Amino acid sequence: MDKEQLKKLAKNPKFISGIYNYCDRWCERCPFTSKCMTYALCENDIDDPQTQDITNKAFWDKLHEIFQVTFEMLKETADEIGLDLNAIDHEEAAKQEEQVRKTVEKQPYCRAAMKYTKMVNKWLDSNKDLLENKADELQTLADAQIPGTRPADDALKIQDCLEIIRWYQHQIYVKLCRAAGGLIRGEFEDNEYSPQDANGSAKVAIIGIERSIAAWGGLLHQFPDQENPILDLLVNLKRLLRQVDAAFPDARAFARPGLDTPAKKSPTRRQRSSKLR
Ligand code: SF4
């Protein structure tokens, strides 16, 4: 897709502007795919395993195309606002970015989020047998068709909890780094936009943390013998949540386009005809 096609697509009124900026990118579970331009752009690629495979040329060709179109649009916007991209001191910009990165990594909530990703890996790695045995046990119960048991429901619940934990495991850290980066850049550059953007990213992280807490609660219900390690994970997640709430007190109130704001309803036939009178 070239620049002009992209611009034309962006003008389609069916899309909610910016919905993809503060979502969790879990398109498979998203009820807004028909209103999302990012989904429309990636839809064909999602079905094409070649463009999803980092070892395949198609993946790199696709990435090249995305970078090229992005650069063309960036240049066009820069020209419109009279910004000379060649005048940017790239060395100085890289130095500043490095400073931001180092400051971001020092934030207590970023450290806590990184610690959580490692704790999850450890739990999953050390409980492979437990999960496999549980799958066998549920399969046996399903085969035996014992009244009063619901092995299929239990299996689905466990699968759902594991998928949720896996989905947000790294995303919480990434979103918190982005939020911290926004705050820090805002301080460095007196940039008024960054704090709002930071709140949006922090909100996505908060949602991820809360869903992960619920998912670990679900696993605890299924694996009561895992009480100690799971409670440990939950304590860490709850502490992280308090840290994020303290660092971004306005994050929960941030209205994510389309996701927190009700989509505009199409006018009814009566409203349309009364407008014509
Ligand atoms: S808004 Fe929904 S469909 Fe669009 S990128 Fe986010 S998760 Fe995917």
JSON list of C-alpha atoms in Angstrom, two decimals, residues 138-241:
[
{"chain": "A", "resi": 138, "resn": "LEU", "atom": "CA", "xyz": [-9.10, -33.45, 32.76]},
{"chain": "A", "resi": 139, "resn": "GLN", "atom": "CA", "xyz": [-8.98, -35.62, 29.64]},
{"chain": "A", "resi": 140, "resn": "THR", "atom": "CA", "xyz": [-9.47, -38.74, 31.78]},
{"chain": "A", "resi": 141, "resn": "LEU", "atom": "CA", "xyz": [-12.40, -37.14, 33.56]},
{"chain": "A", "resi": 142, "resn": "ALA", "atom": "CA", "xyz": [-13.92, -36.12, 30.20]},
{"chain": "A", "resi": 143, "resn": "ASP", "atom": "CA", "xyz": [-13.53, -39.67, 28.85]},
{"chain": "A", "resi": 144, "resn": "ALA", "atom": "CA", "xyz": [-15.10, -41.14, 32.00]},
{"chain": "A", "resi": 145, "resn": "GLN", "atom": "CA", "xyz": [-18.07, -38.70, 31.78]},
{"chain": "A", "resi": 146, "resn": "ILE", "atom": "CA", "xyz": [-18.42, -38.57, 35.55]},
{"chain": "A", "resi": 147, "resn": "PRO", "atom": "CA", "xyz": [-21.61, -36.73, 36.56]},
{"chain": "A", "resi": 148, "resn": "GLY", "atom": "CA", "xyz": [-21.04, -33.48, 38.43]},
{"chain": "A", "resi": 149, "resn": "THR", "atom": "CA", "xyz": [-17.65, -32.80, 36.86]},
{"chain": "A", "resi": 150, "resn": "ARG", "atom": "CA", "xyz": [-17.01, -30.22, 34.15]},
{"chain": "A", "resi": 151, "resn": "PRO", "atom": "CA", "xyz": [-13.54, -31.02, 32.82]},
{"chain": "A", "resi": 152, "resn": "ALA", "atom": "CA", "xyz": [-14.06, -29.18, 29.51]},
{"chain": "A", "resi": 153, "resn": "ASP", "atom": "CA", "xyz": [-15.03, -25.96, 31.35]},
{"chain": "A", "resi": 154, "resn": "ASP", "atom": "CA", "xyz": [-12.03, -26.29, 33.65]},
{"chain": "A", "resi": 155, "resn": "ALA", "atom": "CA", "xyz": [-9.71, -26.86, 30.69]},
{"chain": "A", "resi": 156, "resn": "LEU", "atom": "CA", "xyz": [-11.05, -23.76, 28.94]},
{"chain": "A", "resi": 157, "resn": "LYS", "atom": "CA", "xyz": [-10.68, -21.67, 32.10]},
{"chain": "A", "resi": 158, "resn": "ILE", "atom": "CA", "xyz": [-7.07, -22.75, 32.55]},
{"chain": "A", "resi": 159, "resn": "GLN", "atom": "CA", "xyz": [-6.29, -22.10, 28.89]},
{"chain": "A", "resi": 160, "resn": "ASP", "atom": "CA", "xyz": [-7.90, -18.65, 29.09]},
{"chain": "A", "resi": 161, "resn": "CYS", "atom": "CA", "xyz": [-5.97, -17.71, 32.24]},
{"chain": "A", "resi": 162, "resn": "LEU", "atom": "CA", "xyz": [-2.68, -18.83, 30.70]},
{"chain": "A", "resi": 163, "resn": "GLU", "atom": "CA", "xyz": [-3.36, -16.92, 27.48]},
{"chain": "A", "resi": 164, "resn": "ILE", "atom": "CA", "xyz": [-4.16, -13.74, 29.43]},
{"chain": "A", "resi": 165, "resn": "ILE", "atom": "CA", "xyz": [-1.05, -14.07, 31.58]},
{"chain": "A", "resi": 166, "resn": "ARG", "atom": "CA", "xyz": [1.12, -14.67, 28.52]},
{"chain": "A", "resi": 167, "resn": "TRP", "atom": "CA", "xyz": [-0.43, -11.81, 26.54]},
{"chain": "A", "resi": 168, "resn": "TYR", "atom": "CA", "xyz": [0.19, -9.16, 29.17]},
{"chain": "A", "resi": 169, "resn": "GLN", "atom": "CA", "xyz": [3.39, -10.58, 30.68]},
{"chain": "A", "resi": 170, "resn": "HIS", "atom": "CA", "xyz": [5.72, -8.41, 28.56]},
{"chain": "A", "resi": 171, "resn": "GLN", "atom": "CA", "xyz": [3.20, -5.81, 27.45]},
{"chain": "A", "resi": 172, "resn": "ILE", "atom": "CA", "xyz": [2.88, -4.41, 30.99]},
{"chain": "A", "resi": 173, "resn": "TYR", "atom": "CA", "xyz": [6.62, -3.66, 31.03]},
{"chain": "A", "resi": 174, "resn": "VAL", "atom": "CA", "xyz": [6.63, -2.25, 27.49]},
{"chain": "A", "resi": 175, "resn": "LYS", "atom": "CA", "xyz": [3.66, 0.04, 28.14]},
{"chain": "A", "resi": 176, "resn": "LEU", "atom": "CA", "xyz": [5.11, 1.26, 31.42]},
{"chain": "A", "resi": 177, "resn": "CYS", "atom": "CA", "xyz": [8.42, 2.06, 29.72]},
{"chain": "A", "resi": 178, "resn": "ARG", "atom": "CA", "xyz": [6.51, 4.00, 27.07]},
{"chain": "A", "resi": 179, "resn": "ALA", "atom": "CA", "xyz": [4.54, 5.84, 29.75]},
{"chain": "A", "resi": 180, "resn": "ALA", "atom": "CA", "xyz": [7.72, 6.65, 31.69]},
{"chain": "A", "resi": 181, "resn": "GLY", "atom": "CA", "xyz": [9.41, 7.77, 28.45]},
{"chain": "A", "resi": 182, "resn": "GLY", "atom": "CA", "xyz": [6.52, 10.15, 27.76]},
{"chain": "A", "resi": 183, "resn": "LEU", "atom": "CA", "xyz": [6.78, 11.71, 31.20]},
{"chain": "A", "resi": 184, "resn": "ILE", "atom": "CA", "xyz": [10.54, 12.04, 31.04]},
{"chain": "A", "resi": 185, "resn": "ARG", "atom": "CA", "xyz": [10.56, 13.49, 27.52]},
{"chain": "A", "resi": 186, "resn": "GLY", "atom": "CA", "xyz": [7.83, 15.90, 28.65]},
{"chain": "A", "resi": 187, "resn": "GLU", "atom": "CA", "xyz": [10.13, 17.09, 31.44]},
{"chain": "A", "resi": 188, "resn": "PHE", "atom": "CA", "xyz": [13.18, 17.33, 29.17]},
{"chain": "A", "resi": 189, "resn": "GLU", "atom": "CA", "xyz": [11.44, 19.07, 26.32]},
{"chain": "A", "resi": 190, "resn": "ASP", "atom": "CA", "xyz": [8.60, 20.84, 28.11]},
{"chain": "A", "resi": 191, "resn": "ASN", "atom": "CA", "xyz": [6.34, 18.90, 25.80]},
{"chain": "A", "resi": 192, "resn": "GLU", "atom": "CA", "xyz": [2.70, 19.20, 26.81]},
{"chain": "A", "resi": 193, "resn": "TYR", "atom": "CA", "xyz": [1.49, 16.26, 24.74]},
{"chain": "A", "resi": 194, "resn": "SER", "atom": "CA", "xyz": [3.65, 13.64, 26.38]},
{"chain": "A", "resi": 195, "resn": "PRO", "atom": "CA", "xyz": [1.93, 13.53, 29.80]},
{"chain": "A", "resi": 196, "resn": "GLN", "atom": "CA", "xyz": [-1.42, 12.71, 28.17]},
{"chain": "A", "resi": 197, "resn": "ASP", "atom": "CA", "xyz": [0.16, 10.06, 25.98]},
{"chain": "A", "resi": 198, "resn": "ALA", "atom": "CA", "xyz": [1.91, 8.70, 29.07]},
{"chain": "A", "resi": 199, "resn": "ASN", "atom": "CA", "xyz": [-1.45, 8.40, 30.86]},
{"chain": "A", "resi": 200, "resn": "GLY", "atom": "CA", "xyz": [-2.83, 6.45, 27.90]},
{"chain": "A", "resi": 201, "resn": "SER", "atom": "CA", "xyz": [0.05, 3.98, 27.96]},
{"chain": "A", "resi": 202, "resn": "ALA", "atom": "CA", "xyz": [-0.14, 3.68, 31.75]},
{"chain": "A", "resi": 203, "resn": "LYS", "atom": "CA", "xyz": [-3.85, 2.91, 31.46]},
{"chain": "A", "resi": 204, "resn": "VAL", "atom": "CA", "xyz": [-3.16, 0.04, 29.07]},
{"chain": "A", "resi": 205, "resn": "ALA", "atom": "CA", "xyz": [-0.61, -1.27, 31.59]},
{"chain": "A", "resi": 206, "resn": "ILE", "atom": "CA", "xyz": [-3.13, -0.95, 34.45]},
{"chain": "A", "resi": 207, "resn": "ILE", "atom": "CA", "xyz": [-5.69, -2.93, 32.45]},
{"chain": "A", "resi": 208, "resn": "GLY", "atom": "CA", "xyz": [-3.06, -5.59, 31.74]},
{"chain": "A", "resi": 209, "resn": "ILE", "atom": "CA", "xyz": [-2.12, -5.80, 35.42]},
{"chain": "A", "resi": 210, "resn": "GLU", "atom": "CA", "xyz": [-5.74, -6.10, 36.55]},
{"chain": "A", "resi": 211, "resn": "ARG", "atom": "CA", "xyz": [-6.52, -8.78, 33.99]},
{"chain": "A", "resi": 212, "resn": "SER", "atom": "CA", "xyz": [-3.38, -10.66, 34.97]},
{"chain": "A", "resi": 213, "resn": "ILE", "atom": "CA", "xyz": [-4.38, -10.49, 38.65]},
{"chain": "A", "resi": 214, "resn": "ALA", "atom": "CA", "xyz": [-7.76, -11.98, 37.76]},
{"chain": "A", "resi": 215, "resn": "ALA", "atom": "CA", "xyz": [-6.11, -14.68, 35.62]},
{"chain": "A", "resi": 216, "resn": "TRP", "atom": "CA", "xyz": [-3.70, -15.68, 38.40]},
{"chain": "A", "resi": 217, "resn": "GLY", "atom": "CA", "xyz": [-6.71, -15.83, 40.73]},
{"chain": "A", "resi": 218, "resn": "GLY", "atom": "CA", "xyz": [-8.32, -18.24, 38.25]},
{"chain": "A", "resi": 219, "resn": "LEU", "atom": "CA", "xyz": [-5.20, -20.42, 38.19]},
{"chain": "A", "resi": 220, "resn": "LEU", "atom": "CA", "xyz": [-5.03, -20.43, 41.99]},
{"chain": "A", "resi": 221, "resn": "HIS", "atom": "CA", "xyz": [-8.58, -21.78, 42.02]},
{"chain": "A", "resi": 222, "resn": "GLN", "atom": "CA", "xyz": [-7.53, -24.61, 39.67]},
{"chain": "A", "resi": 223, "resn": "PHE", "atom": "CA", "xyz": [-4.19, -25.31, 41.37]},
{"chain": "A", "resi": 224, "resn": "PRO", "atom": "CA", "xyz": [-4.66, -24.78, 45.12]},
{"chain": "A", "resi": 225, "resn": "ASP", "atom": "CA", "xyz": [-1.32, -26.52, 45.78]},
{"chain": "A", "resi": 226, "resn": "GLN", "atom": "CA", "xyz": [0.37, -23.59, 44.05]},
{"chain": "A", "resi": 227, "resn": "GLU", "atom": "CA", "xyz": [-0.87, -21.17, 46.70]},
{"chain": "A", "resi": 228, "resn": "ASN", "atom": "CA", "xyz": [2.55, -19.88, 47.79]},
{"chain": "A", "resi": 229, "resn": "PRO", "atom": "CA", "xyz": [4.11, -19.06, 44.40]},
{"chain": "A", "resi": 230, "resn": "ILE", "atom": "CA", "xyz": [0.86, -17.70, 42.98]},
{"chain": "A", "resi": 231, "resn": "LEU", "atom": "CA", "xyz": [0.25, -15.51, 46.04]},
{"chain": "A", "resi": 232, "resn": "ASP", "atom": "CA", "xyz": [3.79, -14.26, 45.64]},
{"chain": "A", "resi": 233, "resn": "LEU", "atom": "CA", "xyz": [3.03, -13.28, 42.04]},
{"chain": "A", "resi": 234, "resn": "LEU", "atom": "CA", "xyz": [-0.22, -11.64, 43.11]},
{"chain": "A", "resi": 235, "resn": "VAL", "atom": "CA", "xyz": [1.49, -9.64, 45.86]},
{"chain": "A", "resi": 236, "resn": "ASN", "atom": "CA", "xyz": [4.02, -8.38, 43.30]},
{"chain": "A", "resi": 237, "resn": "LEU", "atom": "CA", "xyz": [1.34, -7.47, 40.80]},
{"chain": "A", "resi": 238, "resn": "LYS", "atom": "CA", "xyz": [-0.72, -5.63, 43.41]},
{"chain": "A", "resi": 239, "resn": "ARG", "atom": "CA", "xyz": [2.35, -3.72, 44.56]},
{"chain": "A", "resi": 240, "resn": "LEU", "atom": "CA", "xyz": [3.07, -2.83, 40.93]},
{"chain": "A", "resi": 241, "resn": "LEU", "atom": "CA", "xyz": [-0.50, -1.61, 40.51]}
]
